[in-house]
């Protein structure tokens, strides 16, 4: 989701051939939202690596979202498998059979945790790519035809700056835990549904007042279009914020136990 106010910049992950995943001057950890200092490859707060930085505007379209999601899923899966193999060996070398047992538990936990996180990353990246896809399509059409109809923001022409499926969430940080994520998502979903229903009712009436039957038909078309985009925007907010909250919950629990 768009946060705005950041100058575009990219950084390649040290020692990695993967594409950059930073699209802002301020880099934040996907798990705990801590700001990452320049040149650092791990979050000082939760220890996660630089691979977890996110683009402020998200993937440009669903294809890019799927690509980012698959990359993250693969990265976390491999990291978990590596720990699953190495931790028992390290444990056995340190403390014999007892260390082996602890290593198996630690490695298994890492594999499960990393795989789960990768699945969440895949889901969020795909959904954010889906959110940005309508704008990508419209912008491509407008490049071909400069006289094309202006982009609709939130389904309403000239309503304001933003994406067609702009998020209703105004907070600039990720939710700290699943309860906060669910709360934000439900609030946005309710806003989208309410505003969509409002447009569905008012636009046909306004159209009829201005142009009779033909105006009613055009107003109904606008109302349906706006109801769909607003409801879909709220639905995406509900899904992405809930998933982000689930992802940050383990770290929130750890912080509360310190």
Tab-separated table of C-alpha atoms in Angstrom, residues 138-139 141-142 145-152 157:
chain	number	residue	atom	x	y	z
A	138	UNK	CA	-4.935	1.946	-17.041
A	139	UNK	CA	-1.515	3.611	-17.066
A	141	UNK	CA	-3.524	2.261	-21.885
A	142	UNK	CA	-3.014	5.967	-21.244
A	145	UNK	CA	-3.660	6.937	-25.944
A	146	UNK	CA	-2.961	10.291	-24.290
A	147	UNK	CA	-6.589	11.314	-24.804
A	148	UNK	CA	-7.900	8.343	-22.825
A	149	UNK	CA	-10.357	8.765	-19.949
A	150	UNK	CA	-8.593	9.859	-16.727
A	151	UNK	CA	-7.770	7.189	-14.179
A	152	UNK	CA	-10.499	6.573	-11.617
A	157	UNK	CA	-13.098	10.254	-11.194
